XYZ file of C-alpha atoms in Angstrom:
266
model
C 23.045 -17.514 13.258
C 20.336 -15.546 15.020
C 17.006 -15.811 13.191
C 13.602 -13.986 14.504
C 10.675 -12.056 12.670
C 9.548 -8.902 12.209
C 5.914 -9.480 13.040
C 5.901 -8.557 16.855
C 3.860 -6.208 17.999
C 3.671 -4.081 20.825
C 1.101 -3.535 23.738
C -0.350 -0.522 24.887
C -1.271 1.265 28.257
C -2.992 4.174 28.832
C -3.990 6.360 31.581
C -7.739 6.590 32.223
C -8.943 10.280 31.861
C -9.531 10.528 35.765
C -5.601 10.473 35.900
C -5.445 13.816 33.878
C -2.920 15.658 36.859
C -0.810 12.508 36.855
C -0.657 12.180 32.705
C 0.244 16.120 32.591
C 2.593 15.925 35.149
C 4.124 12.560 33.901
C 4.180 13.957 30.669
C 6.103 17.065 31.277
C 8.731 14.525 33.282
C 9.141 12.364 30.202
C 9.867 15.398 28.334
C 12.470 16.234 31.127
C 13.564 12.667 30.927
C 13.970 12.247 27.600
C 15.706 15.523 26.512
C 18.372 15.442 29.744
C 16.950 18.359 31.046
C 17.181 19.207 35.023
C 13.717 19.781 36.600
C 15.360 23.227 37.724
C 17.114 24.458 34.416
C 14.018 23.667 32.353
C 11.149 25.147 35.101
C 13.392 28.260 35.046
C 12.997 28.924 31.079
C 9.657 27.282 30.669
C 7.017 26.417 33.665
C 6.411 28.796 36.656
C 7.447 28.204 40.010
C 3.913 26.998 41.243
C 3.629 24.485 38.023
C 7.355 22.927 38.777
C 5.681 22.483 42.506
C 2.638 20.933 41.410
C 4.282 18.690 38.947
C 6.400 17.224 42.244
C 4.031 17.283 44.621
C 2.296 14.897 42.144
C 5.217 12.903 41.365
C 5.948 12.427 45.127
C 2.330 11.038 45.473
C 2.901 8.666 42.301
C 6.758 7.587 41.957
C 5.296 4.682 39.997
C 4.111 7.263 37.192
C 7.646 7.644 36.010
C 8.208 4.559 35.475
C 4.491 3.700 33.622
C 5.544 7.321 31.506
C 8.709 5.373 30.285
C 7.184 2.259 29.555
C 4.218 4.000 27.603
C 7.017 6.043 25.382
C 8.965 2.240 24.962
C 5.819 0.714 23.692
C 4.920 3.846 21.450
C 8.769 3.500 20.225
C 8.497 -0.050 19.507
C 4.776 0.114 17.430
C 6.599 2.316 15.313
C 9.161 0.073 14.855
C 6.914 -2.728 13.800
C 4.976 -0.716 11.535
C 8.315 0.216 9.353
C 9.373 -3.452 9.442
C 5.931 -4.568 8.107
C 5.783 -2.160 5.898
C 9.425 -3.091 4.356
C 8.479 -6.650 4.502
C 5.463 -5.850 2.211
C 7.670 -3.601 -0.154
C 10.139 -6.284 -0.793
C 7.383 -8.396 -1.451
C 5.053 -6.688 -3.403
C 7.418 -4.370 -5.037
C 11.167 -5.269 -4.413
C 12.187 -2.165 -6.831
C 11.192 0.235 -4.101
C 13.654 -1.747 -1.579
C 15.919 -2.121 -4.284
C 16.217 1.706 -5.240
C 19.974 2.189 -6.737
C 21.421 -0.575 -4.770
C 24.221 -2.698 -6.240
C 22.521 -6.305 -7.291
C 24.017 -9.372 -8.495
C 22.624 -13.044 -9.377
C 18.676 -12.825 -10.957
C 17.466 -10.156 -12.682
C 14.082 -11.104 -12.465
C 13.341 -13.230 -9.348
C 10.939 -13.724 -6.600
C 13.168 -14.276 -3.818
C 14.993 -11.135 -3.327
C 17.747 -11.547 -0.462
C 19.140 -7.567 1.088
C 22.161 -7.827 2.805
C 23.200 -4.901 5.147
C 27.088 -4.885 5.508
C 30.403 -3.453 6.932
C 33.365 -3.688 4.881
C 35.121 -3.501 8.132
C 33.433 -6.319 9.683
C 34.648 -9.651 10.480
C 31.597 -10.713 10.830
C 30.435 -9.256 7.134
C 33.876 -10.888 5.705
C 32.949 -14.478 6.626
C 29.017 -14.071 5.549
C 30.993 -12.701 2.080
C 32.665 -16.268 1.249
C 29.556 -17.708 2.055
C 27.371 -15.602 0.104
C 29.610 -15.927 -3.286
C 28.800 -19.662 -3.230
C 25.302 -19.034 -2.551
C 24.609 -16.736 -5.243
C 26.586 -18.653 -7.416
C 24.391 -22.007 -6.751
C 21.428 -19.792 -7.382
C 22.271 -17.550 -10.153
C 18.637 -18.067 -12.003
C 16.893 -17.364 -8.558
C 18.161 -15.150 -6.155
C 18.751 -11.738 -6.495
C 21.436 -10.181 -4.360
C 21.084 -6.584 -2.913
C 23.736 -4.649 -1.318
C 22.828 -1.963 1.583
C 25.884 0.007 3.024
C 25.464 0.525 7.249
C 29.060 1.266 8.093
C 29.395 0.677 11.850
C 31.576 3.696 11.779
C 31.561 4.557 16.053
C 33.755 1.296 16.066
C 35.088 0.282 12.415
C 37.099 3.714 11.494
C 37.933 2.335 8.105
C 33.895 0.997 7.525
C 32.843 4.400 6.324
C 35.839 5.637 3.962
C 36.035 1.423 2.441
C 31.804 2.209 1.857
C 32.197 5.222 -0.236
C 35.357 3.641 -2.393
C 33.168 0.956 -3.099
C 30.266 2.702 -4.027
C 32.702 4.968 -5.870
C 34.280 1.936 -7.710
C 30.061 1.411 -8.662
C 29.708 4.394 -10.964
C 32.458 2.889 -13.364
C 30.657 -0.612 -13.315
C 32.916 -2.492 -10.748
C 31.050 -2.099 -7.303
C 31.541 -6.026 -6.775
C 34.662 -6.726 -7.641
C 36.008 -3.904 -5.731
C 33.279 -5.265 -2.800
C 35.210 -8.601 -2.922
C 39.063 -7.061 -3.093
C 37.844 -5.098 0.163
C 36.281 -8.103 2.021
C 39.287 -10.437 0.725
C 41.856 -7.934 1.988
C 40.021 -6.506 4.964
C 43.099 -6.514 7.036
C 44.577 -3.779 4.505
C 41.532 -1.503 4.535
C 43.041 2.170 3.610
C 43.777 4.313 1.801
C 47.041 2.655 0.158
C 44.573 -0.321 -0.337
C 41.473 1.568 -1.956
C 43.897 3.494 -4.664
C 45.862 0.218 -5.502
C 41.748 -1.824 -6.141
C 41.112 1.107 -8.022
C 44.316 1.130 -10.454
C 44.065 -2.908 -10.715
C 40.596 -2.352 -12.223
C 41.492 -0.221 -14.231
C 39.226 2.671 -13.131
C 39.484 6.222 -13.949
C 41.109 7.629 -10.782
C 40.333 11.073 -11.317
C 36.904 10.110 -11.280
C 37.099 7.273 -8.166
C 38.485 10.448 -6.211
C 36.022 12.788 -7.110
C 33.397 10.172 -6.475
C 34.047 8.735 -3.572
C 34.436 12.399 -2.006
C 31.213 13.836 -3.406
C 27.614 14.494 -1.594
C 25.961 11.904 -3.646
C 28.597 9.146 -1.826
C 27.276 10.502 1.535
C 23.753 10.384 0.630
C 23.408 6.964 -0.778
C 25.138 5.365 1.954
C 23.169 7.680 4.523
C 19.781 6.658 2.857
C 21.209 2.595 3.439
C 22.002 3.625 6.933
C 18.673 5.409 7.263
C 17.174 2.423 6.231
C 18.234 0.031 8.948
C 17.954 2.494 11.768
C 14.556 2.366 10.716
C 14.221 -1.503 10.494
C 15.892 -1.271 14.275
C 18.662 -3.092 12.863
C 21.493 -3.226 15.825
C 24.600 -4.922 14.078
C 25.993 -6.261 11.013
C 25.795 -8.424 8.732
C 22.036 -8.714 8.510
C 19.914 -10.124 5.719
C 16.281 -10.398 5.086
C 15.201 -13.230 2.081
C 11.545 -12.583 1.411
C 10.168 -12.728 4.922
C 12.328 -14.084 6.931
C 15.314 -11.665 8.655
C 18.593 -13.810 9.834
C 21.790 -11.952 11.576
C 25.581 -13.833 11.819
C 28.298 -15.234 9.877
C 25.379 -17.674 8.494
C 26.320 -21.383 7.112
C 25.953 -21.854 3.475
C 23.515 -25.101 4.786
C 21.136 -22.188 6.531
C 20.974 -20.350 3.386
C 19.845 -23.047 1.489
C 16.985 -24.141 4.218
C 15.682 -20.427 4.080
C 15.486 -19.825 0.339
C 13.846 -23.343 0.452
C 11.170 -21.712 2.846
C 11.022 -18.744 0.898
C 10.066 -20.490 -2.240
C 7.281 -22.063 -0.819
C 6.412 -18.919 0.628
């Protein structure tokens, strides 16, 4: 288990305002940079001859400008970051409904300790945390509140997005979980065979799972979960955040139980 908090925050550098040349000129570079733009290509659609000089005769004085541009733009990128973790920290906390949103939930309906998992149905990873998290929620069905966020790792799972939108699919007839446990308990299956055969075994409508699991509302509920954790800067699955505290990992059921223990003091 990898456990760390959200409440890092980023230094700043600026350039004093007797740099101005070198901040224009690094500035137009980190544009160049950043959008994978040649020098040449870009000066020959948008800066004249004489300012695509200047900007290298100024970069040839400075070389370490580049490099200060870069860092500026990392530490920019990473305040932002921060700020959307804090501020998700402080939803969940002061109004878990607005985390929540039309997320699949299980254990307490009412609780202060809210715990959000964000998971991969095609995840090995996500499958042990599953067996884990079963006997969690079931030791704390009167205080923790389960919340389900999709973030299909679909650039290496192929089966992650398709087994997402089945499940959520399987949701709208009232059996998101216990088609969320056939897919973690058979993950070596995931397919299509596998997500019509869940379906007819509970007894769903499968007219309706089809036309579902197919439709734009599928794609933008899982998109808004993915969304979500792009936001949070979240790199890999599973990942949870109880209250405060943000954990990654097939996690030990003994963990669990020493964070919610923290989180109910919290």
């Amino acid at each position: 288990m990898r456990r760390f908090s959200f409440w890092a925050i980023a230094s700043t550098r600026f350039l004093s305002a007797a740099q101005k040349p070198l901040r224009i000129a690094t500035a137009l570079l980190l544009c160049l940079v950043l959008s994978g733009w040649s020098l040449p290509a870009f000066a020959a659609s948008r800066i004249s001859p004489r300012l695509e000089e200047q900007v290298l005769q100024i970069l040839r004085e400075h070389p370490e400008a580049i490099l200060e541009s870069v860092q500026a733009y990392q530490q920019q990128q990473q305040q932002q970051l921060s700020q959307a973790q804090q501020a998700f920290l402080q939803q969940l906390k002061t109004n878990p409904q607005t985390v929540i949103g039309e997320s699949a939930t299980t254990g307490a309906p009412e609780s202060k300790v809210v715990l959000v998992e964000f998971s991969d149905f095609q995840c090995p990873y996500c499958a042990q945390a599953h067996k884990t998290l079963k006997q969690f929620v079931a030791n704390h069905q009167d205080e923790v509140k389960l919340v389900f966020k999709h973030y299909p790792l679909a650039a290496i799972h192929a089966q992650a997005l398709p087994a997402a939108k089945a499940a959520w699919a399987a949701g709208k007839q009232g059996k998101f979980w216990e088609f969320h446990d056939e897919l973690f308990t058979q993950q070596d299956k995931l397919g299509e065979e596998l997500y019509v055969a869940i379906a007819q075994n509970l007894t769903l409508d499968l007219e309706q799972f089809n036309s579902d699991r197919a439709s734009d509302a599928a794609n933008a509920a899982i998109g808004q979960d993915v969304q979500l954790a792009t936001a949070l800067g979240i790199e890999g699955t599973p990942f949870f955040v109880m209250n405060g505290e943000a954990f990654t990992g097939a996690i030990g059921l003994a963990d669990m139980e020493k964070i919610l223990a923290r989180a109910e003091k919290s």
